[in-house]
XYZ file of N, CA, C and O in Angstrom:
612
model
N 1.948 -9.628 15.616
C 2.417 -9.679 14.614
C 1.978 -10.943 13.534
O 2.315 -12.066 13.862
N 1.281 -10.375 12.504
C 0.744 -12.109 11.848
C 1.342 -11.392 10.205
O 1.012 -10.283 9.660
N 1.715 -12.677 9.561
C 1.976 -12.345 8.378
C 1.371 -13.703 7.586
O 1.269 -14.671 7.901
N 1.021 -13.257 6.212
C 0.481 -14.693 5.681
C 0.687 -14.323 4.100
O 0.871 -13.462 3.454
N 0.816 -15.422 3.259
C 0.739 -15.525 1.736
C -0.074 -16.379 1.239
O -0.314 -17.307 1.799
N -0.912 -15.978 0.121
C -1.926 -16.724 -0.592
C -1.341 -16.714 -1.907
O -1.120 -15.670 -2.640
N -1.394 -17.767 -2.634
C -1.155 -17.899 -4.106
C -2.484 -18.164 -4.794
O -3.299 -19.122 -4.252
N -2.987 -17.526 -5.935
C -3.962 -17.801 -6.354
C -3.898 -17.527 -8.051
O -3.082 -17.109 -8.487
N -4.805 -17.940 -8.713
C -4.764 -17.655 -10.333
C -6.104 -16.839 -10.705
O -6.825 -16.778 -9.946
N -5.745 -16.329 -11.746
C -6.812 -15.387 -12.528
C -7.799 -16.309 -13.049
O -7.438 -17.304 -13.518
N -8.945 -15.974 -12.936
C -10.109 -16.705 -13.568
C -10.377 -16.019 -14.796
O -11.536 -15.527 -15.109
N -9.597 -16.386 -15.790
C -10.066 -15.646 -17.240
C -8.910 -16.494 -18.263
O -8.225 -17.327 -17.971
N -9.243 -16.477 -19.458
C -8.741 -17.352 -20.629
C -7.236 -17.335 -20.296
O -6.523 -18.315 -20.987
N -6.351 -16.354 -20.132
C -4.945 -16.448 -19.988
C -4.787 -16.364 -18.302
O -5.071 -15.625 -17.463
N -4.329 -17.569 -17.943
C -4.079 -17.876 -16.622
C -2.570 -17.485 -16.148
O -1.590 -17.885 -16.971
N -2.668 -16.858 -14.972
C -1.282 -16.581 -14.456
C -1.482 -16.304 -12.797
O -2.635 -16.435 -12.478
N -0.147 -16.684 -12.271
C -0.313 -16.969 -10.934
C -0.274 -15.012 -10.436
O 0.852 -14.497 -10.507
N -1.120 -15.061 -9.554
C -0.711 -13.853 -8.556
C -0.473 -14.052 -7.129
O -1.036 -15.174 -6.642
N 0.370 -13.457 -6.424
C 0.692 -13.631 -5.145
C 0.515 -12.530 -4.314
O 0.389 -11.449 -4.489
N -0.111 -13.100 -2.888
C -0.637 -11.826 -2.139
C 0.002 -12.117 -0.539
O -0.029 -13.272 -0.095
N 0.458 -11.355 -0.092
C 0.907 -11.248 1.160
C 0.494 -10.237 2.152
O 0.073 -9.069 1.625
N 0.390 -10.513 3.320
C -0.153 -9.576 4.399
C 0.580 -9.552 5.399
O 1.243 -10.599 5.979
N 0.426 -8.354 6.532
C 1.454 -8.130 7.611
C 0.435 -7.340 8.319
O -0.196 -6.394 7.913
N 0.304 -7.589 9.700
C -0.356 -6.788 10.625
C 0.545 -6.135 11.754
O 1.412 -6.786 11.940
N 0.402 -4.885 11.814
C 1.411 -4.092 12.689
C 0.908 -3.514 13.896
O -0.236 -2.737 13.659
N 1.326 -3.376 14.964
C 0.968 -2.618 15.932
C 0.786 -0.919 15.405
O 1.905 -0.871 14.822
N 0.359 -0.102 16.077
C 0.172 1.169 15.387
C 1.403 1.914 16.225
O 1.097 3.048 16.457
N 2.506 1.709 16.293
C 3.637 2.297 16.883
C 4.388 2.846 15.565
O 4.572 2.398 14.452
N 5.264 4.249 15.852
C 5.841 4.594 14.456
C 6.946 4.067 14.114
O 7.197 3.729 12.772
N 7.780 3.148 15.038
C 8.916 2.343 14.357
C 8.326 1.085 13.526
O 9.027 0.684 12.904
N 6.755 0.961 13.520
C 6.221 -0.110 12.595
C 6.461 0.349 11.321
O 6.500 -0.601 10.458
N 6.609 1.433 10.971
C 6.528 2.060 9.446
C 8.062 1.660 8.808
O 7.948 1.170 7.911
N 8.947 1.666 9.563
C 10.286 1.067 9.159
C 10.316 -0.189 8.546
O 10.681 -1.104 7.750
N 9.522 -1.170 9.586
C 9.348 -2.682 9.309
C 8.470 -2.854 8.099
O 8.785 -3.768 7.450
N 7.416 -1.927 7.887
C 6.464 -2.144 6.751
C 7.444 -1.784 5.636
O 7.475 -2.433 4.431
N 8.319 -0.847 5.406
C 9.255 -0.549 4.536
C 10.279 -1.979 4.066
O 10.390 -2.094 3.188
N 10.648 -2.342 5.199
C 11.615 -3.344 5.113
C 10.728 -4.745 4.393
O 11.484 -5.415 3.562
N 9.709 -4.839 4.866
C 8.863 -6.023 4.521
C 8.518 -6.059 2.962
O 8.650 -6.972 2.319
N 8.357 -4.696 2.704
C 7.817 -4.601 1.166
C 9.099 -4.634 0.290
O 9.034 -5.151 -0.744
N 10.505 -4.304 0.762
C 11.583 -4.366 0.017
C 11.970 -5.700 0.066
O 12.353 -6.318 -1.099
N 11.824 -6.583 0.946
C 12.123 -8.049 1.038
C 11.238 -8.737 0.081
O 11.701 -9.446 -0.744
N 10.071 -8.496 -0.093
C 9.054 -9.075 -1.062
C 9.459 -8.713 -2.443
O 9.175 -9.524 -3.256
N 9.477 -7.650 -2.807
C 9.888 -7.107 -4.057
C 11.212 -6.893 -4.557
O 11.517 -6.319 -5.579
N 12.176 -7.509 -3.796
C 13.610 -7.464 -4.119
C 13.878 -8.119 -5.768
O 13.440 -8.783 -6.150
N 14.531 -6.969 -6.017
C 15.008 -7.137 -7.511
C 13.755 -6.532 -8.454
O 14.253 -6.344 -9.665
N 12.679 -6.053 -8.118
C 11.705 -5.436 -8.861
C 12.137 -3.971 -9.222
O 12.656 -3.280 -8.253
N 11.889 -3.380 -10.316
C 12.264 -2.195 -10.560
C 11.126 -1.513 -10.034
O 11.592 -0.100 -9.783
N 10.138 -1.650 -9.313
C 9.209 -0.978 -8.642
C 9.215 -0.789 -7.309
O 8.856 -0.147 -6.184
N 10.637 -1.502 -6.679
C 10.868 -1.576 -5.152
C 10.789 -0.157 -4.581
O 10.218 -0.120 -3.458
N 11.491 0.688 -4.942
C 11.636 2.194 -4.411
C 10.396 2.771 -4.336
O 10.044 3.170 -3.312
N 9.748 2.692 -5.546
C 8.130 3.359 -5.412
C 7.548 2.835 -4.291
O 6.726 3.345 -3.663
N 7.248 1.428 -4.495
C 6.695 0.714 -3.509
C 6.802 0.971 -2.081
O 5.978 1.152 -1.394
N 8.237 0.990 -1.820
C 8.677 1.201 -0.437
C 8.089 2.813 0.187
O 7.728 3.080 1.498
N 8.191 3.837 -0.819
C 7.754 5.032 -0.486
C 6.318 4.908 -0.333
O 5.707 5.637 0.754
N 5.451 4.452 -1.074
C 4.010 4.361 -1.068
C 3.768 3.632 0.338
O 2.922 4.262 1.125
N 4.301 2.535 0.857
C 3.991 1.928 1.965
C 4.360 2.866 3.319
O 3.710 2.861 4.231
N 5.500 3.402 3.010
C 5.729 4.329 4.049
C 4.951 5.468 4.327
O 4.318 5.715 5.405
N 4.601 6.149 3.286
C 3.407 7.038 3.440
C 2.208 6.558 3.903
O 1.491 7.342 4.679
N 1.745 5.591 3.571
C 0.223 5.006 3.717
C 0.341 4.477 5.204
O -0.720 4.608 6.010
N 1.466 3.891 5.525
C 1.569 3.493 6.997
C 1.588 4.638 8.109
O 0.946 4.748 9.085
N 2.543 5.656 7.712
C 2.654 6.789 8.515
C 1.208 7.531 8.722
O 0.850 7.779 9.949
N 0.675 7.576 7.579
C -0.911 8.225 7.836
C -1.899 7.531 8.657
O -2.718 7.877 9.332
N -1.724 6.240 8.348
C -2.580 5.284 9.554
C -2.348 5.433 10.795
O -3.379 5.815 11.630
N -0.998 5.571 11.272
C -0.846 6.041 12.451
C -0.844 7.289 12.905
O -1.372 7.331 14.024
N -0.775 8.227 12.196
C -0.808 9.633 12.610
C -2.325 10.167 12.574
O -2.621 11.085 13.328
N -3.048 9.789 11.615
C -4.303 10.117 11.491
C -5.560 9.405 11.704
O -6.657 9.704 11.660
N -5.383 8.248 12.448
C -6.562 7.254 12.741
C -6.403 6.450 14.033
O -5.270 6.770 14.512
N -7.101 5.826 14.320
C -7.289 4.944 15.753
C -6.051 3.939 15.730
O -5.771 3.624 16.586
N -5.418 3.819 14.367
C -4.342 2.675 14.483
C -3.315 3.137 14.953
O -2.534 2.358 15.697
N -2.982 4.476 15.398
C -1.988 5.080 16.333
C -2.235 5.173 17.748
O -1.530 5.602 18.291
N -3.268 4.897 18.224
C -3.459 4.545 19.407
C -2.686 3.460 20.324
O -2.302 2.388 19.565
N -2.783 3.425 21.682
C -1.891 2.272 22.365
C -2.207 1.043 21.972
O -1.421 -0.097 21.731
N -3.675 0.773 21.678
C -4.154 -0.621 21.105
C -4.339 -0.639 19.813
O -4.917 -1.701 19.494
N -4.004 0.224 19.085
C -4.282 0.278 17.646
C -3.322 -0.483 16.881
O -2.314 -0.926 17.137
N -3.474 -0.735 15.525
C -2.789 -1.461 14.549
C -3.230 -1.080 13.067
O -4.425 -0.544 12.769
N -2.432 -1.477 12.294
C -2.817 -1.303 10.736
C -2.369 -2.573 10.153
O -1.564 -3.274 10.418
N -2.726 -2.738 8.798
C -2.595 -3.858 8.324
C -2.228 -3.745 6.599
O -2.968 -2.621 6.131
N -1.271 -4.444 6.255
C -0.912 -4.328 4.971
C -0.922 -5.455 3.922
O -1.259 -6.449 4.440
N -1.173 -5.274 2.861
C -1.374 -6.257 1.710
C -0.715 -5.768 0.673
O -0.736 -4.792 0.295
N -0.008 -6.866 0.019
C 0.789 -6.414 -0.898
C 0.585 -7.668 -2.143
O 0.603 -8.930 -1.935
N -0.044 -7.401 -3.263
C -0.488 -8.510 -4.182
C 0.613 -7.897 -5.584
O 0.720 -6.961 -6.125
N 1.023 -9.240 -6.158
C 1.900 -9.152 -7.177
C 1.340 -10.049 -8.297
O 1.333 -11.174 -7.950
N 1.302 -9.213 -9.282
C 0.869 -10.168 -10.514
C 1.721 -9.910 -11.653
O 2.495 -8.794 -11.592
N 1.544 -10.311 -12.775
C 2.407 -9.902 -13.965
C 2.234 -8.466 -14.544
O 3.253 -7.967 -15.009
N 1.203 -7.970 -14.104
C 0.897 -6.630 -14.586
C 0.742 -5.551 -13.594
O 0.927 -4.304 -13.732
N 0.538 -5.815 -12.331
C 0.282 -4.986 -11.373
C 0.978 -5.600 -10.005
O 0.928 -6.574 -9.658
N 1.460 -4.300 -9.257
C 1.797 -4.386 -7.831
C 0.630 -3.576 -7.073
O 0.914 -2.293 -7.483
N 0.009 -4.145 -6.289
C -0.832 -3.404 -5.690
C -0.794 -3.424 -4.215
O -0.389 -4.450 -3.678
N -0.524 -2.217 -3.306
C -0.026 -2.108 -2.117
C -1.237 -1.502 -1.228
O -1.779 -0.405 -1.671
N -1.976 -2.192 -0.276
C -3.073 -1.653 0.268
C -2.659 -1.612 2.008
O -1.927 -2.465 2.446
N -3.068 -0.544 2.392
C -2.887 -0.247 3.979
C -4.369 0.130 4.649
O -4.993 0.962 4.268
N -4.869 -0.683 5.560
C -5.924 -0.528 6.033
C -5.776 -0.222 7.698
O -4.852 -0.716 8.436
N -6.415 0.960 7.758
C -6.283 1.731 9.188
C -7.678 1.187 9.962
O -8.481 0.631 9.590
N -7.664 1.487 11.268
C -8.797 1.459 12.214
C -9.844 2.351 12.254
O -10.463 2.318 13.207
N -9.687 3.499 11.313
C -10.652 4.546 11.449
C -10.641 5.384 12.320
O -9.466 5.683 12.981
N -11.712 5.849 12.992
C -11.755 6.687 14.397
C -11.467 8.130 13.902
O -11.707 8.958 14.778
N -11.919 8.336 12.823
C -11.855 9.726 12.330
C -13.277 10.194 11.514
O -13.904 9.104 10.572
N -13.785 11.629 11.354
C -14.990 11.812 10.794
C -14.846 12.031 9.200
O -15.541 11.966 8.587
N -13.404 11.995 8.825
C -13.228 12.079 7.403
C -12.303 10.666 6.803
O -11.657 10.262 7.484
N -12.428 10.451 5.576
C -11.818 9.644 5.014
C -10.638 10.117 4.343
O -10.512 11.427 3.991
N -9.451 9.332 4.064
C -8.314 9.842 3.503
C -8.802 10.384 2.197
O -9.376 9.845 1.414
N -7.857 11.557 1.628
C -8.248 12.110 0.459
C -6.957 12.896 -0.183
O -6.039 13.241 0.575
N -7.240 12.907 -1.539
C -5.951 13.548 -2.132
C -6.245 15.192 -2.163
O -7.094 15.298 -2.470
N -5.015 15.669 -1.480
C -5.052 17.195 -1.656
C -3.906 17.819 -2.311
O -2.825 17.253 -2.112
N -4.203 18.811 -2.920
C -3.175 19.562 -3.438
C -2.956 20.889 -2.898
O -3.494 21.837 -2.820
N -1.931 20.865 -2.049
C -1.622 21.845 -1.088
C -0.411 22.704 -1.854
O 0.339 22.580 -2.757
N -0.231 24.072 -1.294
C 0.657 24.851 -1.766
C 1.987 24.636 -1.545
O 2.364 23.687 -0.387
N 3.123 25.171 -1.997
C 4.280 24.496 -1.647
C 4.919 25.206 0.061
O 5.718 24.399 0.601
N 4.334 25.890 0.572
C 4.320 26.386 2.118
C 3.532 25.350 3.063
O 3.979 25.180 4.204
N 2.863 24.640 2.603
C 2.333 23.408 3.352
C 2.915 22.654 3.945
O 3.901 22.080 3.608
N 2.824 22.320 5.329
C 3.560 21.265 6.254
C 3.019 20.162 6.143
O 3.548 19.138 6.600
N 1.332 19.948 5.999
C 0.903 18.616 5.873
C 0.109 18.531 4.724
O -0.413 19.444 3.915
N -0.157 17.241 4.375
C -1.550 17.205 3.452
C -0.921 16.887 1.966
O -1.877 16.841 0.854
N 0.330 16.595 1.903
C 0.799 16.200 0.582
C 0.956 14.736 0.360
O 1.307 14.400 -0.836
N 1.161 13.945 1.352
C 1.432 12.516 1.254
C 0.556 11.795 0.201
O 1.109 11.310 -0.636
N -0.785 11.814 0.310
C -1.745 11.219 -0.634
C -1.475 11.674 -2.145
O -1.766 11.159 -3.014
N -1.209 12.871 -2.054
C -0.920 13.455 -3.784
C 0.392 13.068 -4.118
O 0.463 12.795 -5.335
N 1.214 12.714 -3.506
C 2.606 12.359 -3.918
C 2.503 10.746 -4.049
O 2.878 10.206 -5.140
N 1.503 9.995 -3.392
C 1.127 8.422 -3.821
C 0.685 8.746 -4.958
O 0.913 7.860 -5.758
N -0.624 9.522 -5.138
C -0.976 9.470 -6.473
C -0.395 9.883 -7.628
O -0.569 9.222 -8.834
N 0.722 10.702 -7.684
C 1.812 10.909 -8.595
C 2.790 9.877 -8.906
O 3.028 9.803 -9.937
N 2.826 9.098 -8.065
C 3.759 7.896 -8.355
C 2.939 6.624 -8.857
O 3.194 6.031 -9.700
N 1.683 6.380 -8.489
C 0.905 5.035 -8.549
C 0.206 5.543 -9.814
O -0.261 6.646 -10.407
N -0.094 4.250 -10.466
C -0.856 4.257 -11.842
C -2.585 4.775 -11.341
O -3.124 5.674 -11.764
N -2.930 4.302 -10.197
C -4.118 4.459 -9.569
C -4.177 4.293 -8.090
O -3.565 3.559 -7.393
N -4.951 5.270 -7.415
C -4.858 4.999 -5.826
C -6.260 5.160 -5.613
O -7.455 5.915 -6.237
N -7.190 4.081 -4.935
C -8.418 3.958 -4.338
C -8.505 3.981 -2.826
O -7.702 3.292 -2.217
N -9.474 4.506 -2.539
C -9.784 4.791 -1.007
C -11.150 4.050 -0.756
O -12.258 4.557 -1.387
N -10.990 2.932 0.197
C -12.583 2.444 0.574
C -12.786 2.492 1.907
O -11.704 2.484 2.632
N -13.822 2.930 2.126
C -14.189 3.439 3.514
C -14.963 2.155 4.232
O -16.009 1.674 3.304
N -15.139 1.757 5.355
C -15.934 0.742 6.077
C -16.059 1.455 7.459
O -15.601 2.588 7.983
N -16.931 0.719 8.129
C -17.327 1.006 9.458
C -16.003 1.219 10.468
O -15.976 1.617 11.234
N -15.368 -0.298 9.951
C -13.987 -0.154 10.963
C -13.007 0.492 10.249
O -11.978 0.325 11.149
N -12.772 1.303 9.349
C -11.689 2.217 8.924
C -11.585 2.292 7.573
O -12.746 2.359 6.891
N -10.250 2.461 6.881
C -10.208 2.846 5.646
C -9.214 2.041 4.902
O -8.250 1.613 5.581
N -9.285 1.634 3.675
C -8.260 1.081 3.093
C -7.887 1.823 1.994
O -8.621 1.909 1.058
N -6.530 2.261 1.777
C -5.955 3.015 0.618
C -5.102 1.915 -0.040
O -4.377 1.413 0.500
N -5.615 1.692 -1.353
C -4.687 0.725 -2.221
C -4.017 1.814 -3.344
O -4.845 2.628 -4.065
N -2.798 1.491 -3.369
C -1.928 2.209 -4.791
C -1.731 1.005 -5.584
O -1.260 0.129 -5.176
N -1.797 1.182 -6.807
C -1.512 0.257 -7.975
C -0.189 0.933 -8.761
O -0.406 1.953 -9.552
N 0.794 0.029 -8.879
C 1.976 0.200 -9.798
C 1.871 -0.771 -11.192
O 1.676 -1.885 -10.730
N 1.756 -0.345 -12.300
C 1.869 -1.049 -13.186
C 3.128 -1.686 -13.478
O 4.150 -0.655 -13.487
N 3.356 -2.993 -13.823
C 4.633 -3.595 -14.369
C 4.885 -3.301 -15.575
O 4.157 -2.420 -16.157
N 6.220 -3.544 -16.087
C 6.505 -3.167 -17.368
C 5.258 -3.890 -18.446
O 5.045 -3.162 -19.384
N 5.139 -4.863 -18.057
C 3.831 -5.914 -19.080
C 2.562 -5.157 -18.743
O 1.805 -4.857 -19.817
N 2.288 -4.664 -17.711
C 1.145 -3.684 -17.374
C 1.189 -2.310 -17.872
O -0.126 -2.084 -18.961
N 2.169 -1.945 -18.109
C 2.490 -0.466 -18.970
C 2.501 -0.538 -20.307
O 2.019 0.515 -21.102
N 2.886 -1.661 -20.732
C 2.795 -1.940 -22.268
C 1.806 -2.684 -22.822
O 1.554 -2.817 -24.147
N 0.866 -3.006 -22.024
C -0.457 -3.758 -22.463
C -0.080 -4.978 -22.844
O -0.607 -5.594 -23.506
N 1.024 -5.619 -21.931
C 1.195 -7.072 -22.005
C 0.126 -7.772 -21.497
O -1.049 -7.352 -21.418
N 0.320 -9.254 -21.547
C -0.622 -10.182 -21.271
C -1.394 -9.705 -19.885
O -0.767 -9.756 -19.001
N -2.873 -9.837 -19.966
C -3.602 -9.386 -18.810
C -3.438 -10.568 -17.532
O -3.491 -11.488 -17.837
N -4.130 -9.883 -16.508
C -4.459 -10.797 -15.539
C -5.779 -10.600 -14.968
O -6.013 -9.727 -14.827
């Protein structure tokens, strides 16, 4: 288990502070609840905390259930970036599947395949990055400043 925090600034005419946290978890199902608690602790007091917790829960569970992250020696990695305009939540898995995560629109009788659709309905934007070592799914939530066109970062 590894956690880190990095503070940086934007490189643009309006300077603000962005904070980034990271957490690596073994690929065990019980680690999903730890990822949720970690997210809640970081975003304590934010109006976005409930949405962020739900997104991290879904993305972490997907990593464990659908990729090599859920194997005995697997792991998944979370990153949480907070700026005045955006909260970005990323989960990186270890791949091992022939397909990348994608948003699917299932009918109401489907038992699987709705998770990323739910994430995309909550988040302002969802991006999937593929690499040889796995996939990173990032969901962005706009803060009140971001939603109203407040000061950019």
